[in-house]
Tab-separated table of C-alpha atoms in Angstrom:
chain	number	residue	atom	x	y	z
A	1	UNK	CA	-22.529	-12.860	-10.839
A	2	UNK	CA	-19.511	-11.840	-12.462
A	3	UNK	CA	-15.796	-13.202	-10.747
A	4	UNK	CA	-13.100	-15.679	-10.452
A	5	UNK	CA	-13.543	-19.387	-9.742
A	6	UNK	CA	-10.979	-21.634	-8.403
A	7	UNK	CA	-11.447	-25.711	-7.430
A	8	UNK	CA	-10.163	-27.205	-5.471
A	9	UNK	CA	-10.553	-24.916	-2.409
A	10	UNK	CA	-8.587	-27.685	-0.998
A	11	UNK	CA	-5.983	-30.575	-2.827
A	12	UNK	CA	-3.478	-33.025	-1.400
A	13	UNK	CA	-0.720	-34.409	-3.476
A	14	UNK	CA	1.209	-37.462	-2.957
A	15	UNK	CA	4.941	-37.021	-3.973
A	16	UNK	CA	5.588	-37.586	-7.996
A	17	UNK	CA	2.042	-36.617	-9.060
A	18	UNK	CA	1.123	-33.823	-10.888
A	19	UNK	CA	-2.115	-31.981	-10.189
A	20	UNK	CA	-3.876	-29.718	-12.759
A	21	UNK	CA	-5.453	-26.583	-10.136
A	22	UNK	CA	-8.312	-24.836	-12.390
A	23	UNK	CA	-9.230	-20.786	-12.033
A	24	UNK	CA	-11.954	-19.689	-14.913
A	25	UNK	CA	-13.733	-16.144	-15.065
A	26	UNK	CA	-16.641	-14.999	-16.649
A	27	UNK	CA	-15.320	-11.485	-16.220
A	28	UNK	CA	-14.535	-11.020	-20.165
A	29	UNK	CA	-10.591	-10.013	-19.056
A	30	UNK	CA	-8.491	-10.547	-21.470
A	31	UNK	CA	-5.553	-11.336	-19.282
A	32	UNK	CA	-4.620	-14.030	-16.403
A	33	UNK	CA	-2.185	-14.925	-13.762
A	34	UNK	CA	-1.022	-17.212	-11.800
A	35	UNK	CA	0.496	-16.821	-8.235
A	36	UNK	CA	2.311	-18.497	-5.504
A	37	UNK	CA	1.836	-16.887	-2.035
A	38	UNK	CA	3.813	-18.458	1.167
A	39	UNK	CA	3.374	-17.331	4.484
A	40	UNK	CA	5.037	-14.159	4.944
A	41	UNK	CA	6.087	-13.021	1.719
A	42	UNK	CA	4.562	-11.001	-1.194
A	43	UNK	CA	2.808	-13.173	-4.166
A	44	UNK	CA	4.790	-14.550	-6.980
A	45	UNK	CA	4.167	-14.746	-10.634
A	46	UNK	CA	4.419	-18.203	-11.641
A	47	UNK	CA	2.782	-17.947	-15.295
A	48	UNK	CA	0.463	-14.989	-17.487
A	49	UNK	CA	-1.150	-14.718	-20.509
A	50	UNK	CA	-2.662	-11.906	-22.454
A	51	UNK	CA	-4.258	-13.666	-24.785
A	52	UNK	CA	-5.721	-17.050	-25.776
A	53	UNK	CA	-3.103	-19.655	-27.050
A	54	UNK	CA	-0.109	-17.440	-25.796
A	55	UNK	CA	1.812	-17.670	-22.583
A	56	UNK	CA	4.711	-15.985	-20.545
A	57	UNK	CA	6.903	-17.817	-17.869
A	58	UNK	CA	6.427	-15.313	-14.299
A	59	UNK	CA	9.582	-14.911	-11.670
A	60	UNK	CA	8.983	-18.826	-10.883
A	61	UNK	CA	7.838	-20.885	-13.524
A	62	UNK	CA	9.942	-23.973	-12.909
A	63	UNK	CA	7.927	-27.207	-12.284
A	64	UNK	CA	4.607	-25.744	-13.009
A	65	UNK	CA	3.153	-25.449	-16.787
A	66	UNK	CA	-0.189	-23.827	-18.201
A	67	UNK	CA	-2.236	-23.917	-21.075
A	68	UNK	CA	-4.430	-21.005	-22.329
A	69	UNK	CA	-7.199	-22.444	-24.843
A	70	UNK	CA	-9.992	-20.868	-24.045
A	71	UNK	CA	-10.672	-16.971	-22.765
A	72	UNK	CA	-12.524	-17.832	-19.905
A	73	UNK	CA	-10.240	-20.449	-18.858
A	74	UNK	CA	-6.364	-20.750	-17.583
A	75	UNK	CA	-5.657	-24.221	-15.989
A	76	UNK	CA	-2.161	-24.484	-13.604
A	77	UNK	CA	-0.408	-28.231	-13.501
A	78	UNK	CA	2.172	-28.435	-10.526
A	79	UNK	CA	4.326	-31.127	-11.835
A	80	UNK	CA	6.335	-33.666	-9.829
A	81	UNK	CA	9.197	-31.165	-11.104
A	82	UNK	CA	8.730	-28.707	-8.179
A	83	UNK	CA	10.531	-29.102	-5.156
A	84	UNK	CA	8.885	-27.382	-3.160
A	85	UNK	CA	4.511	-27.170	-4.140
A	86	UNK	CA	2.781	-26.817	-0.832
A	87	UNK	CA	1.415	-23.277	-0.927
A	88	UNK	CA	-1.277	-21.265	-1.846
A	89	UNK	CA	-2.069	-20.701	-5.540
A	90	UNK	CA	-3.929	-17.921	-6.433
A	91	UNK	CA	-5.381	-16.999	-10.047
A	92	UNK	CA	-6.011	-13.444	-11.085
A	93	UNK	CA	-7.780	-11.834	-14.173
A	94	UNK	CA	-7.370	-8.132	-16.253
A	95	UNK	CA	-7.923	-6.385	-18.871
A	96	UNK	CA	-5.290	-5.008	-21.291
A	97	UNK	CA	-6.886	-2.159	-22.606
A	98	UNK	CA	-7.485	1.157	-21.055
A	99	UNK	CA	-5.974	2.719	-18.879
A	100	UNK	CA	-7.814	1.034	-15.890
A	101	UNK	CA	-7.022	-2.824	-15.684
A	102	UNK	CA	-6.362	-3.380	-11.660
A	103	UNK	CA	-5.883	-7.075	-11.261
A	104	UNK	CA	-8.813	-9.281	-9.371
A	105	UNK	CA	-7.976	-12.493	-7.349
A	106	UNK	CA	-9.633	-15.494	-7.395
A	107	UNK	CA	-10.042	-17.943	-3.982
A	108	UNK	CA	-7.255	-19.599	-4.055
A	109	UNK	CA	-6.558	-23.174	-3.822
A	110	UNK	CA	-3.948	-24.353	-0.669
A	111	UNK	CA	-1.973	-27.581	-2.094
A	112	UNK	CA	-0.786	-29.799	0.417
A	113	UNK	CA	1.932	-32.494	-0.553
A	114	UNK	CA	2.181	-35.547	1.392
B	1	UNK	CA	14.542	-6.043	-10.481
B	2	UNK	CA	11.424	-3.917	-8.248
B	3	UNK	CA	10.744	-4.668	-4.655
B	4	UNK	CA	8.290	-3.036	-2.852
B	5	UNK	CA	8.295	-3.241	1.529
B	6	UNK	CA	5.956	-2.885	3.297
B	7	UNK	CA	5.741	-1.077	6.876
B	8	UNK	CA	4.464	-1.665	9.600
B	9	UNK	CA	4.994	-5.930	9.418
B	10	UNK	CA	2.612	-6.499	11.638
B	11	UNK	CA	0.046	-3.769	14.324
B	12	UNK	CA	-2.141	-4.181	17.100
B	13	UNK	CA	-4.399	-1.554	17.887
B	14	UNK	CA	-7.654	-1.097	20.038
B	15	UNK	CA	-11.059	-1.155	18.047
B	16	UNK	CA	-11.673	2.287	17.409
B	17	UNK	CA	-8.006	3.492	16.681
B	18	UNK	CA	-6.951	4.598	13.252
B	19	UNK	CA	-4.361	2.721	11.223
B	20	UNK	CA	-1.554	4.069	9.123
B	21	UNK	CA	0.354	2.006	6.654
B	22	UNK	CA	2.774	2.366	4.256
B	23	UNK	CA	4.329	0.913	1.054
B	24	UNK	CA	7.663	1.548	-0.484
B	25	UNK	CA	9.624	1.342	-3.641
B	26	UNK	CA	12.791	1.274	-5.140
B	27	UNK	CA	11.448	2.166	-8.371
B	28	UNK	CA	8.879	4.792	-9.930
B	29	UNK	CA	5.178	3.290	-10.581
B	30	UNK	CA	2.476	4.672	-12.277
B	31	UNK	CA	0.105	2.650	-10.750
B	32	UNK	CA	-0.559	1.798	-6.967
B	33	UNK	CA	-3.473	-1.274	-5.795
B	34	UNK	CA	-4.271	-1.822	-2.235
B	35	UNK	CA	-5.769	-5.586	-1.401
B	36	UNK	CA	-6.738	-6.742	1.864
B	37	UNK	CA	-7.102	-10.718	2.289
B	38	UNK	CA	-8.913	-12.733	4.684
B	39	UNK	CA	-7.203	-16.154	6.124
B	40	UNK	CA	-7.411	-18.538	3.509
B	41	UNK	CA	-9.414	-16.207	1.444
B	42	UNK	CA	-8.118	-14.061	-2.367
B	43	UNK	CA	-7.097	-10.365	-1.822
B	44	UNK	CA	-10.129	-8.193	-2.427
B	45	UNK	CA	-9.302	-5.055	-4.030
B	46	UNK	CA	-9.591	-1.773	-2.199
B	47	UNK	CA	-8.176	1.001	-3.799
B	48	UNK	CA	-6.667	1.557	-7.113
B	49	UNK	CA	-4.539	5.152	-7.152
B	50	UNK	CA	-3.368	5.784	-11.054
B	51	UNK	CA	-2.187	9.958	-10.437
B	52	UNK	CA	1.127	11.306	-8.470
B	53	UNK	CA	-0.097	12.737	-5.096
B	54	UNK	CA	-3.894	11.028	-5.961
B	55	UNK	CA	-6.031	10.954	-2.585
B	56	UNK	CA	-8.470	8.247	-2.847
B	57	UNK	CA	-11.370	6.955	-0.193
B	58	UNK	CA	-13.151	4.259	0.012
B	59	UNK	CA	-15.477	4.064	3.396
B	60	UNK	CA	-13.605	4.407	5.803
B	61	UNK	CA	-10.287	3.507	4.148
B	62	UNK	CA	-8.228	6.554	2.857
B	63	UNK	CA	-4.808	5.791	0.323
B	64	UNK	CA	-2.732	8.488	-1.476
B	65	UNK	CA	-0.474	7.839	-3.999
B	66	UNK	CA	3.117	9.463	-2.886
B	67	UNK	CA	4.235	12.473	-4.947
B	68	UNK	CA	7.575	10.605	-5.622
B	69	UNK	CA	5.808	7.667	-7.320
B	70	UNK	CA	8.034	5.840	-5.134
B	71	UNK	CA	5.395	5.286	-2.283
B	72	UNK	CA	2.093	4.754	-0.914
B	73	UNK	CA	0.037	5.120	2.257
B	74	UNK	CA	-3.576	3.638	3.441
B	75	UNK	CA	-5.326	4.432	6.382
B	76	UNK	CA	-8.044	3.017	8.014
B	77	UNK	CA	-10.115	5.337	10.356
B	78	UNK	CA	-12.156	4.171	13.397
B	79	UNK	CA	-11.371	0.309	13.238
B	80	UNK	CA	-13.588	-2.367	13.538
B	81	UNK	CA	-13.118	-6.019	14.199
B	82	UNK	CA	-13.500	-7.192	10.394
B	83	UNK	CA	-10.398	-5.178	9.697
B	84	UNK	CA	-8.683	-7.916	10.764
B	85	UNK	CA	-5.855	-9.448	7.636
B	86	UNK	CA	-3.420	-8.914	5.611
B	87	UNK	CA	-2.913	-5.864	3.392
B	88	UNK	CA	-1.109	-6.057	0.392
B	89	UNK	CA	0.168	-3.324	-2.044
B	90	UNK	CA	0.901	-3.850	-5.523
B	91	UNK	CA	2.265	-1.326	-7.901
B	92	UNK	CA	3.465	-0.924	-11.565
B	93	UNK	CA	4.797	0.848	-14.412
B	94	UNK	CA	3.837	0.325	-17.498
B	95	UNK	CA	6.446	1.748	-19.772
B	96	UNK	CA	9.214	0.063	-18.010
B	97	UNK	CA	8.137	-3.420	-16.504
B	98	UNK	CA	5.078	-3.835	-18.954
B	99	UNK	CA	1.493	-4.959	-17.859
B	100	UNK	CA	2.540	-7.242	-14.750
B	101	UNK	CA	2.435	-5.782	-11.344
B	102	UNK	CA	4.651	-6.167	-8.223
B	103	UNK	CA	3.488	-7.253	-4.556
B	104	UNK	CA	4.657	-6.566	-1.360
B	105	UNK	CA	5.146	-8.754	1.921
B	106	UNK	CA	2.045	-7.318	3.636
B	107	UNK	CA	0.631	-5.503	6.682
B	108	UNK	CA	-0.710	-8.191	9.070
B	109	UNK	CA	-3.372	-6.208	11.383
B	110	UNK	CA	-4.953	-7.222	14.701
B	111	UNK	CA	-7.821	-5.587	16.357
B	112	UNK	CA	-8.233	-5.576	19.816
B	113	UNK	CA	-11.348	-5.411	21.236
């Protein structure tokens, strides 16, 4: 089966840790995102990339960093940085090529700091 | 920067009813998604409109992409309890805001049985 994987479903977070939230896809997109959705408002681009070893900062990057090393693979850390990290993180995969590249979400992991 | 709004916030309608919603811009897109998502759940993809005044179906979902490029509109005929959640629109232009797209607050719907 081809889609988007995300673990934890579920994480809780003690103030001043970081926590590394994982998304991979066996999809073949070339592109990935990262978003922050809180109850009642649209999604939020926290981090993309379009291609391995390259990265762009989204609308709200502060506190959270990302490494791209392998295609398949697009890792988010919430640092101790961010103010405010309980929410809903959802990872989302592309192409770039073509015409066609809609944008499919993964499950989503809810991070709950304590 | 783009916003897109979303109307209505929230509905409650009878099982059975059809469902309009709509999705507004303050910019020109080129390309139009529609997601629902389930509590606690990703947005699934519905539709994807990429044409100016594009009528697209999908079941018993219907969206057209408005002939402005400013706006959107889904419609679900003859609901059904598992149409229950949140629907989301996303849209984008390419030329002008690159590859990322934009979301909007969503449509939270209720069906009443």
């Amino acid at each position: 089966d081809g889609g988007i994987t995300q673990s934890p479903k579920y994480l809780f977070r003690k103030e001043g840790q970081n926590v590394t939230l994982s998304c991979e896809q066996n999809l073949n997109h070339d592109a990935m995102y990262w978003y922050r959705q809180d109850p009642g408002q649209g999604l939020r681009l926290i981090y993309y990339s379009q291609i391995v070893n390259d990265f762009q900062k989204g609308d709200i990057a502060e506190g959270y960093s990302v490494s791209r090393e392998k295609k398949e693979s697009f890792p988010l850390t919430v640092t101790s940085a961010q103010k405010n990290p309980t929410a809903f993180y959802l990872c989302a995969s592309s192409k770039t090529s073509g015409e066609y590249n809609e944008q499919f979400f993964g499950p989503g992991t809810r991070l709950t700091v304590l | 920067g783009q916003q897109l709004n979303q109307s209505p916030q929230s509905m409650f309608i009878q099982e059975g009813e059809d469902v309009s919603m709509n999705c507004t811009s303050s910019s020109i897109f080129n390309t139009w998604l529609w997601y629902k998502q389930d509590p606690g759940e990703g947005p699934v993809l519905l539709i994807a409109l990429y044409k100016a005044g594009e009528l697209t179906s999908n079941g018993r979902l219907t969206a057209q992409f408005g002939i402005t490029r400013k706006d959107s509109f889904l419609n679900i005929s003859a609901s059904i309890p598992s149409d229950v959640g949140i629907y989301f629109c996303a849209g984008r232009n390419r030329e002008n805001y690159g590859q990322n797209f934009v979301f909007g607050p969503g449509t939270r719907l209720s069906v009443l049985p």
